[in-house]
mmCIF file of C-alpha atoms in Angstrom:
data_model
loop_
_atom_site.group_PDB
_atom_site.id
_atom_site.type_symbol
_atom_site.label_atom_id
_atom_site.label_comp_id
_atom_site.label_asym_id
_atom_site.label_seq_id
_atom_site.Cartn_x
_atom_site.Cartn_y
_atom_site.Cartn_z
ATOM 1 C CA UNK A 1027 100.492 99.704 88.336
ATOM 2 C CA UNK A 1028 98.627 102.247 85.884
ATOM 3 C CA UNK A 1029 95.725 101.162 84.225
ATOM 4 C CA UNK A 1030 92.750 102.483 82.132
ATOM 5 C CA UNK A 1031 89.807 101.890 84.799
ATOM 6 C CA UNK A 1032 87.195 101.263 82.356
ATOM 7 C CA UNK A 1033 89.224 98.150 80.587
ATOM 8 C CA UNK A 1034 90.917 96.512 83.705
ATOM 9 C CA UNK A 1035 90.063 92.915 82.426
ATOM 10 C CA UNK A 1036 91.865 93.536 78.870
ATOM 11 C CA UNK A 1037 94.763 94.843 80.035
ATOM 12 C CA UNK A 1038 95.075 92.457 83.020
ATOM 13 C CA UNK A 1039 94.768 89.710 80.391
ATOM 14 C CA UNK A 1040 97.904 91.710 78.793
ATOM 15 C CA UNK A 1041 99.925 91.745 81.769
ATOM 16 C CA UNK A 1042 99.230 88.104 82.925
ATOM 17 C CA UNK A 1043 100.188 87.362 79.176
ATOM 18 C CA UNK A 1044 103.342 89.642 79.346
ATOM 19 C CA UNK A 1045 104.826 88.093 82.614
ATOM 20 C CA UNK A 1046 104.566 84.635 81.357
ATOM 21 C CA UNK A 1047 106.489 85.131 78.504
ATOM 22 C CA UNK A 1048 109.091 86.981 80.136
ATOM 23 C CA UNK A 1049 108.918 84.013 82.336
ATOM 24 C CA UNK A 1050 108.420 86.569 85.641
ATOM 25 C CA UNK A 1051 106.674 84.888 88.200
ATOM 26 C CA UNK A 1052 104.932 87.562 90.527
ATOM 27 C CA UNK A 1053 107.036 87.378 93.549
ATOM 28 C CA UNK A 1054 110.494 87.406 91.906
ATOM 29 C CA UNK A 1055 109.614 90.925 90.628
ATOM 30 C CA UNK A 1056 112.350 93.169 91.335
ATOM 31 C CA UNK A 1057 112.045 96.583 92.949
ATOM 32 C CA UNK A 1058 113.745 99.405 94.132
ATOM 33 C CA UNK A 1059 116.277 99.471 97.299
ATOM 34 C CA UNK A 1060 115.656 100.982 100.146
ATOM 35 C CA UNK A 1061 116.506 101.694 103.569
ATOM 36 C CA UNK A 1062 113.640 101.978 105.965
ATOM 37 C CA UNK A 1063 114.602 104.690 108.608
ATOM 38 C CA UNK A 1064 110.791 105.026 110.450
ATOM 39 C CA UNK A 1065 107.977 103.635 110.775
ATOM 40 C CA UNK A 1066 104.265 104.527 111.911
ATOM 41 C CA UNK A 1067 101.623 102.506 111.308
ATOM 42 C CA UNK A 1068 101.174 102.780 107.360
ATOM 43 C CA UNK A 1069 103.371 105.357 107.581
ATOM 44 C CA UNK A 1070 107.196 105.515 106.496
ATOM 45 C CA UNK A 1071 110.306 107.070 106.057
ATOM 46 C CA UNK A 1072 112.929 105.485 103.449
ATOM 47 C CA UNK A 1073 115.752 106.202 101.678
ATOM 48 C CA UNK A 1074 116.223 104.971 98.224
ATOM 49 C CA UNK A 1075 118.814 104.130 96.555
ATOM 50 C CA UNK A 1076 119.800 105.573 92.910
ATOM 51 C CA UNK A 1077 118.202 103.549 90.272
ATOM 52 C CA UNK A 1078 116.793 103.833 86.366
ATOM 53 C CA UNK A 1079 113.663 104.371 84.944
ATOM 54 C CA UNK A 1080 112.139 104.727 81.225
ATOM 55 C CA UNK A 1081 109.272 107.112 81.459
ATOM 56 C CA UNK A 1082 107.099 108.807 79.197
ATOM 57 C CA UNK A 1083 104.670 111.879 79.557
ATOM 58 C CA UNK A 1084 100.996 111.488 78.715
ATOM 59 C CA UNK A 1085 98.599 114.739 79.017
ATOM 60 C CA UNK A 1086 95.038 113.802 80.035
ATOM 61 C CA UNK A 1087 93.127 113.590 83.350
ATOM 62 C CA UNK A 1088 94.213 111.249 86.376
ATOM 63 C CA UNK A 1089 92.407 108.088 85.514
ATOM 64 C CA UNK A 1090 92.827 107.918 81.832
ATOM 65 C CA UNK A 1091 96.763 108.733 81.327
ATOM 66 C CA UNK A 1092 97.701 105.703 83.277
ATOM 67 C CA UNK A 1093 96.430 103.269 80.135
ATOM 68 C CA UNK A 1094 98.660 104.982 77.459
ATOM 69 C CA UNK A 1095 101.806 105.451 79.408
ATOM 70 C CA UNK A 1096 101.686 101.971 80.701
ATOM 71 C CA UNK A 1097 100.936 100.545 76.813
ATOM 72 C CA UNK A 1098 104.210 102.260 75.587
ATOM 73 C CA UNK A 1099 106.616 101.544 78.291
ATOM 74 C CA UNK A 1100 105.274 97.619 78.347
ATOM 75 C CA UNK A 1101 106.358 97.905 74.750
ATOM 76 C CA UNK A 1102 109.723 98.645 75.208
ATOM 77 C CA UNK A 1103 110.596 96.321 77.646
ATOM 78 C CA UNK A 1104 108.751 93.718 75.989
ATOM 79 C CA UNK A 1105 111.121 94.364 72.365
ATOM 80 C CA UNK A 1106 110.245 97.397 70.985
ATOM 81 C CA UNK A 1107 113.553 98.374 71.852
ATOM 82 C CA UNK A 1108 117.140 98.426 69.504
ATOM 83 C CA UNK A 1109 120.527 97.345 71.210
ATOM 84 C CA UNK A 1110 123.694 97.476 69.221
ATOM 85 C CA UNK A 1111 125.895 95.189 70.373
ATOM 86 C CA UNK A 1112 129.024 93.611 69.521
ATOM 87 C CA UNK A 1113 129.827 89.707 69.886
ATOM 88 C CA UNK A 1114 133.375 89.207 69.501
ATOM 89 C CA UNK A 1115 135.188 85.656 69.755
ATOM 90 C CA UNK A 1116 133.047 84.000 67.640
ATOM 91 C CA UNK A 1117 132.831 83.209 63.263
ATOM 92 C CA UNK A 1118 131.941 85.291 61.973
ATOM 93 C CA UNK A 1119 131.687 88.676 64.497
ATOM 94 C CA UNK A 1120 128.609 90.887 63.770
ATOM 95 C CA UNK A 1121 127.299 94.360 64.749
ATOM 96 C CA UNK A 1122 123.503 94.757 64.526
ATOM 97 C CA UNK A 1123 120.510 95.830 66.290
ATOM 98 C CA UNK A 1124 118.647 93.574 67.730
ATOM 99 C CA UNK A 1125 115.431 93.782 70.184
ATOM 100 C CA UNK A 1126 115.578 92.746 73.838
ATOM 101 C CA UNK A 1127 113.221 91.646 75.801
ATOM 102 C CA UNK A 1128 113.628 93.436 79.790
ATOM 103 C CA UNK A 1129 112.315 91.922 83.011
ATOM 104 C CA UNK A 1130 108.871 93.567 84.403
ATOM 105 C CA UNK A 1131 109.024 95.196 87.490
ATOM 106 C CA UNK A 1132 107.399 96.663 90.404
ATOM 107 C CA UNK A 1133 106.362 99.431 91.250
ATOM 108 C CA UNK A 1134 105.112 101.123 87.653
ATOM 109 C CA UNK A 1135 104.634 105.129 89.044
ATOM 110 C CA UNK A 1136 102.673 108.084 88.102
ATOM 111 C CA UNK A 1137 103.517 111.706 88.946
ATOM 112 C CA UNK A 1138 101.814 114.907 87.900
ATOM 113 C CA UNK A 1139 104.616 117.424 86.253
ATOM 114 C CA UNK A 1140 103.906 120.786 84.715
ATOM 115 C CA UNK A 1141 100.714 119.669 83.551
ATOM 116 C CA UNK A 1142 101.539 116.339 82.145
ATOM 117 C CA UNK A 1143 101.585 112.819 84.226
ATOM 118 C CA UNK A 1144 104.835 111.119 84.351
ATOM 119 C CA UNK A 1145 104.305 107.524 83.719
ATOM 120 C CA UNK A 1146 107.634 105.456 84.539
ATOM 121 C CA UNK A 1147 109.292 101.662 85.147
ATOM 122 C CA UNK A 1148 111.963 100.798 87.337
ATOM 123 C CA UNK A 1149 114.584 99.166 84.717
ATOM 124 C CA UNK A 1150 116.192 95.878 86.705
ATOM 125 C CA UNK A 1151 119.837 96.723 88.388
ATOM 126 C CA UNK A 1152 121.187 94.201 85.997
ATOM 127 C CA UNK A 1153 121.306 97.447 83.460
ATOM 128 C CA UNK A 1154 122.971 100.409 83.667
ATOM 129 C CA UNK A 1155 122.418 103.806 81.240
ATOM 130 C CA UNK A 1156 125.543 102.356 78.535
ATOM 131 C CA UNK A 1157 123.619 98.628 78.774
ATOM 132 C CA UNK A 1158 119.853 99.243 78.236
ATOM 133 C CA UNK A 1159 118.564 99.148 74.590
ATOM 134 C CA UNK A 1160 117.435 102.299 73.179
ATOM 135 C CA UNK A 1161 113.315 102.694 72.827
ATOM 136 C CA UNK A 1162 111.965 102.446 69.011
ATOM 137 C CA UNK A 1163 109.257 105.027 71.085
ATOM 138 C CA UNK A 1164 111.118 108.228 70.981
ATOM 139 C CA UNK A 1165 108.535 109.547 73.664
ATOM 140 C CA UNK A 1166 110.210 107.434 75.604
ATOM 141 C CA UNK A 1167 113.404 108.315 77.639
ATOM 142 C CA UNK A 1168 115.857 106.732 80.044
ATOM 143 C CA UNK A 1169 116.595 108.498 83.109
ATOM 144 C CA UNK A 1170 118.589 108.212 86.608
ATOM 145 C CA UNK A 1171 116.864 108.632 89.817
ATOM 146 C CA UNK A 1172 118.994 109.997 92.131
ATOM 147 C CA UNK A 1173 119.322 108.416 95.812
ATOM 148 C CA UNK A 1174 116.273 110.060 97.640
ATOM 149 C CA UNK A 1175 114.307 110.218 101.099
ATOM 150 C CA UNK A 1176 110.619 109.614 100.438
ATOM 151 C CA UNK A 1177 107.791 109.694 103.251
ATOM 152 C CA UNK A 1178 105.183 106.575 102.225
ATOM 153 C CA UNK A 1179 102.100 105.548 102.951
ATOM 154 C CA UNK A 1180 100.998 102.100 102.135
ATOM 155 C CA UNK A 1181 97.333 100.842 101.731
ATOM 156 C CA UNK A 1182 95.195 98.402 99.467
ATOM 157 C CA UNK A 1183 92.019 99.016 97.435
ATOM 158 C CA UNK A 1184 90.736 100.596 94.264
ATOM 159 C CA UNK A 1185 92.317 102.930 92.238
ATOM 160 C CA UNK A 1186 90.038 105.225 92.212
ATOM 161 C CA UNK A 1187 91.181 109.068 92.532
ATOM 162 C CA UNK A 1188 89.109 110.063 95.689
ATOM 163 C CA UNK A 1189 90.879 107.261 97.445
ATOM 164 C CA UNK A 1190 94.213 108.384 96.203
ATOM 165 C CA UNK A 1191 93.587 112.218 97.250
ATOM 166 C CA UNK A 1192 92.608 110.560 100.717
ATOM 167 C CA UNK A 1193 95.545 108.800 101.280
ATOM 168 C CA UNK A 1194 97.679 111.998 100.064
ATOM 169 C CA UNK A 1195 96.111 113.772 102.416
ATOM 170 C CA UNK A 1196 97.009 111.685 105.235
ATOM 171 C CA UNK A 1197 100.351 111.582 104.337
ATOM 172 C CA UNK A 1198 100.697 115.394 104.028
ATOM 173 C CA UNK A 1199 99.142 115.625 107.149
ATOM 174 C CA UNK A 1200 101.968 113.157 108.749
ATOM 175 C CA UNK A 1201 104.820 115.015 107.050
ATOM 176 C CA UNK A 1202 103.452 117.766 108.706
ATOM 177 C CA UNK A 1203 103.485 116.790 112.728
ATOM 178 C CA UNK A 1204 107.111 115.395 111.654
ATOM 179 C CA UNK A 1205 108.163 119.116 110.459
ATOM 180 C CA UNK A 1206 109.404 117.823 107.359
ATOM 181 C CA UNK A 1207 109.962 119.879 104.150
ATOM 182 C CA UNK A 1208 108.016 118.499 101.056
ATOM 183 C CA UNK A 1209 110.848 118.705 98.125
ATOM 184 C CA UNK A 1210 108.977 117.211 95.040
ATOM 185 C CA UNK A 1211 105.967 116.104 93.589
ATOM 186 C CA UNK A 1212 104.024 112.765 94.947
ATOM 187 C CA UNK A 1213 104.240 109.868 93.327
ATOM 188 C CA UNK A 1214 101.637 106.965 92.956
ATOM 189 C CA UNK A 1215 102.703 103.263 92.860
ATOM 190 C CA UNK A 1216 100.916 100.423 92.120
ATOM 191 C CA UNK A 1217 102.373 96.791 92.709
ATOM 192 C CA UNK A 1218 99.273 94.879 90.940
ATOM 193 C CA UNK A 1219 98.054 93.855 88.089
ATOM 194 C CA UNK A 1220 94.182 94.736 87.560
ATOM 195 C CA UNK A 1221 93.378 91.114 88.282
ATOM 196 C CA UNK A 1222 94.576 90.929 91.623
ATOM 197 C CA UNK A 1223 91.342 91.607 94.070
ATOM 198 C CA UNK A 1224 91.126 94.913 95.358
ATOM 199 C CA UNK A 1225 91.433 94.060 99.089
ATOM 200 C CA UNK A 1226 94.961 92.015 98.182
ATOM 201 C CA UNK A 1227 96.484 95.447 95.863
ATOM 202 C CA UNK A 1228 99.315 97.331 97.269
ATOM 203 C CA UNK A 1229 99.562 100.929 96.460
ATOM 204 C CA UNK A 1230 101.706 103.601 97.842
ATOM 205 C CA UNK A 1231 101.878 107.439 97.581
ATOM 206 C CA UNK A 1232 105.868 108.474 97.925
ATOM 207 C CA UNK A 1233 106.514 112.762 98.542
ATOM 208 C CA UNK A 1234 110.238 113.628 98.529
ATOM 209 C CA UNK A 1235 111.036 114.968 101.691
ATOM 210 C CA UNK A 1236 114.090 117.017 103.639
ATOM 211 C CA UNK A 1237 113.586 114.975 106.995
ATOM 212 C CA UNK A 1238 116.697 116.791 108.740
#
């Protein structure tokens, strides 16, 4: 997940404090579908399928964006939100807005577009685009992803950026040898809270490919 470095305990303390009111135990976090089609070591190639995300833009450096993108989208799905729904078949019936709480999930991403990072959350599949409640955060948006071939590499450790750029390298590097073309910007995913020991984090890089 994104994080600001220099306050990991705080915001862990956040998170741990978010999921247990939202009553989300770690493993029944939902995430994205996806069809594995190969595999190399750390290495893979999947195809997702189309899902929604809220996301926000935050301009800044690599390590300090993560903090105040995160902070606004954990809002939202934690009630800074406004539904308007109507409940029929009951005395009396009402209209009004109301804030909804949304289930956390996994991964939270980060992607570097025209100069700003693109902080975003998977919204659960129980939503669709007419369903979700609309962010009080008008910085915030709703969006479809698309379905979507990604190459992947997987590893665990700090979040540091030299270790990211490292890993992107690889990956390029494997894209490469497989003559595939690179069609969009990578994305970094993080599966962990802060608290979570560094050798036990899951992270991934994902780079839209044309694999055929």
């Amino acid at each position: 997940m994104i994080y600001n470095f220099k306050d990991t305990t705080r915001v862990g303390i956040f998170i741990a404090a978010l999921l247990i009111s939202m009553g989300a135990p770690a493993m029944a976090i939902e995430e994205p579908s996806y069809r594995v089609l190969e595999t190399q070591g750390d290495f893979e190639l999947r195809k997702y399928s189309p899902y929604i995300v809220a996301e926000t833009y935050v301009q800044g450096d690599f390590e300090a964006v993560g903090s105040e993108g995160f902070r606004r989208l954990a809002d939202y799905i934690g009630g800074k939100n406004q539904k308007k729904e109507s409940i029929s078949m009951t005395a009396p019936v009402s209209q009004d807005p109301a804030s909804e709480k949304i289930a956390m999930t996994a991964p939270v991403s980060q992607a570097r577009e025209n100069g700003r990072w693109r902080i975003a959350f998977m919204m659960p599949s129980a939503y669709t685009m007419d369903t979700l409640p609309i962010p009080d955060d008008e910085r915030i948006a709703l969006r479809e992803e698309k379905e979507k071939t990604v190459a992947v590499i997987r590893y665990s450790g700090t979040w540091g950026k030299k270790r990211y750029e490292e890993h992107a390298t690889k990956l390029i590097e494997w894209i490469s040898k497989k003559d595939w073309k690179i069609i969009g910007a990578a994305i970094w995913a993080r599966y962990n809270p802060p608290f979570v020991p560094w050798f036990m984090r899951r992270n991934e890089i994902l780079i839209p490919v044309q694999s055929q």
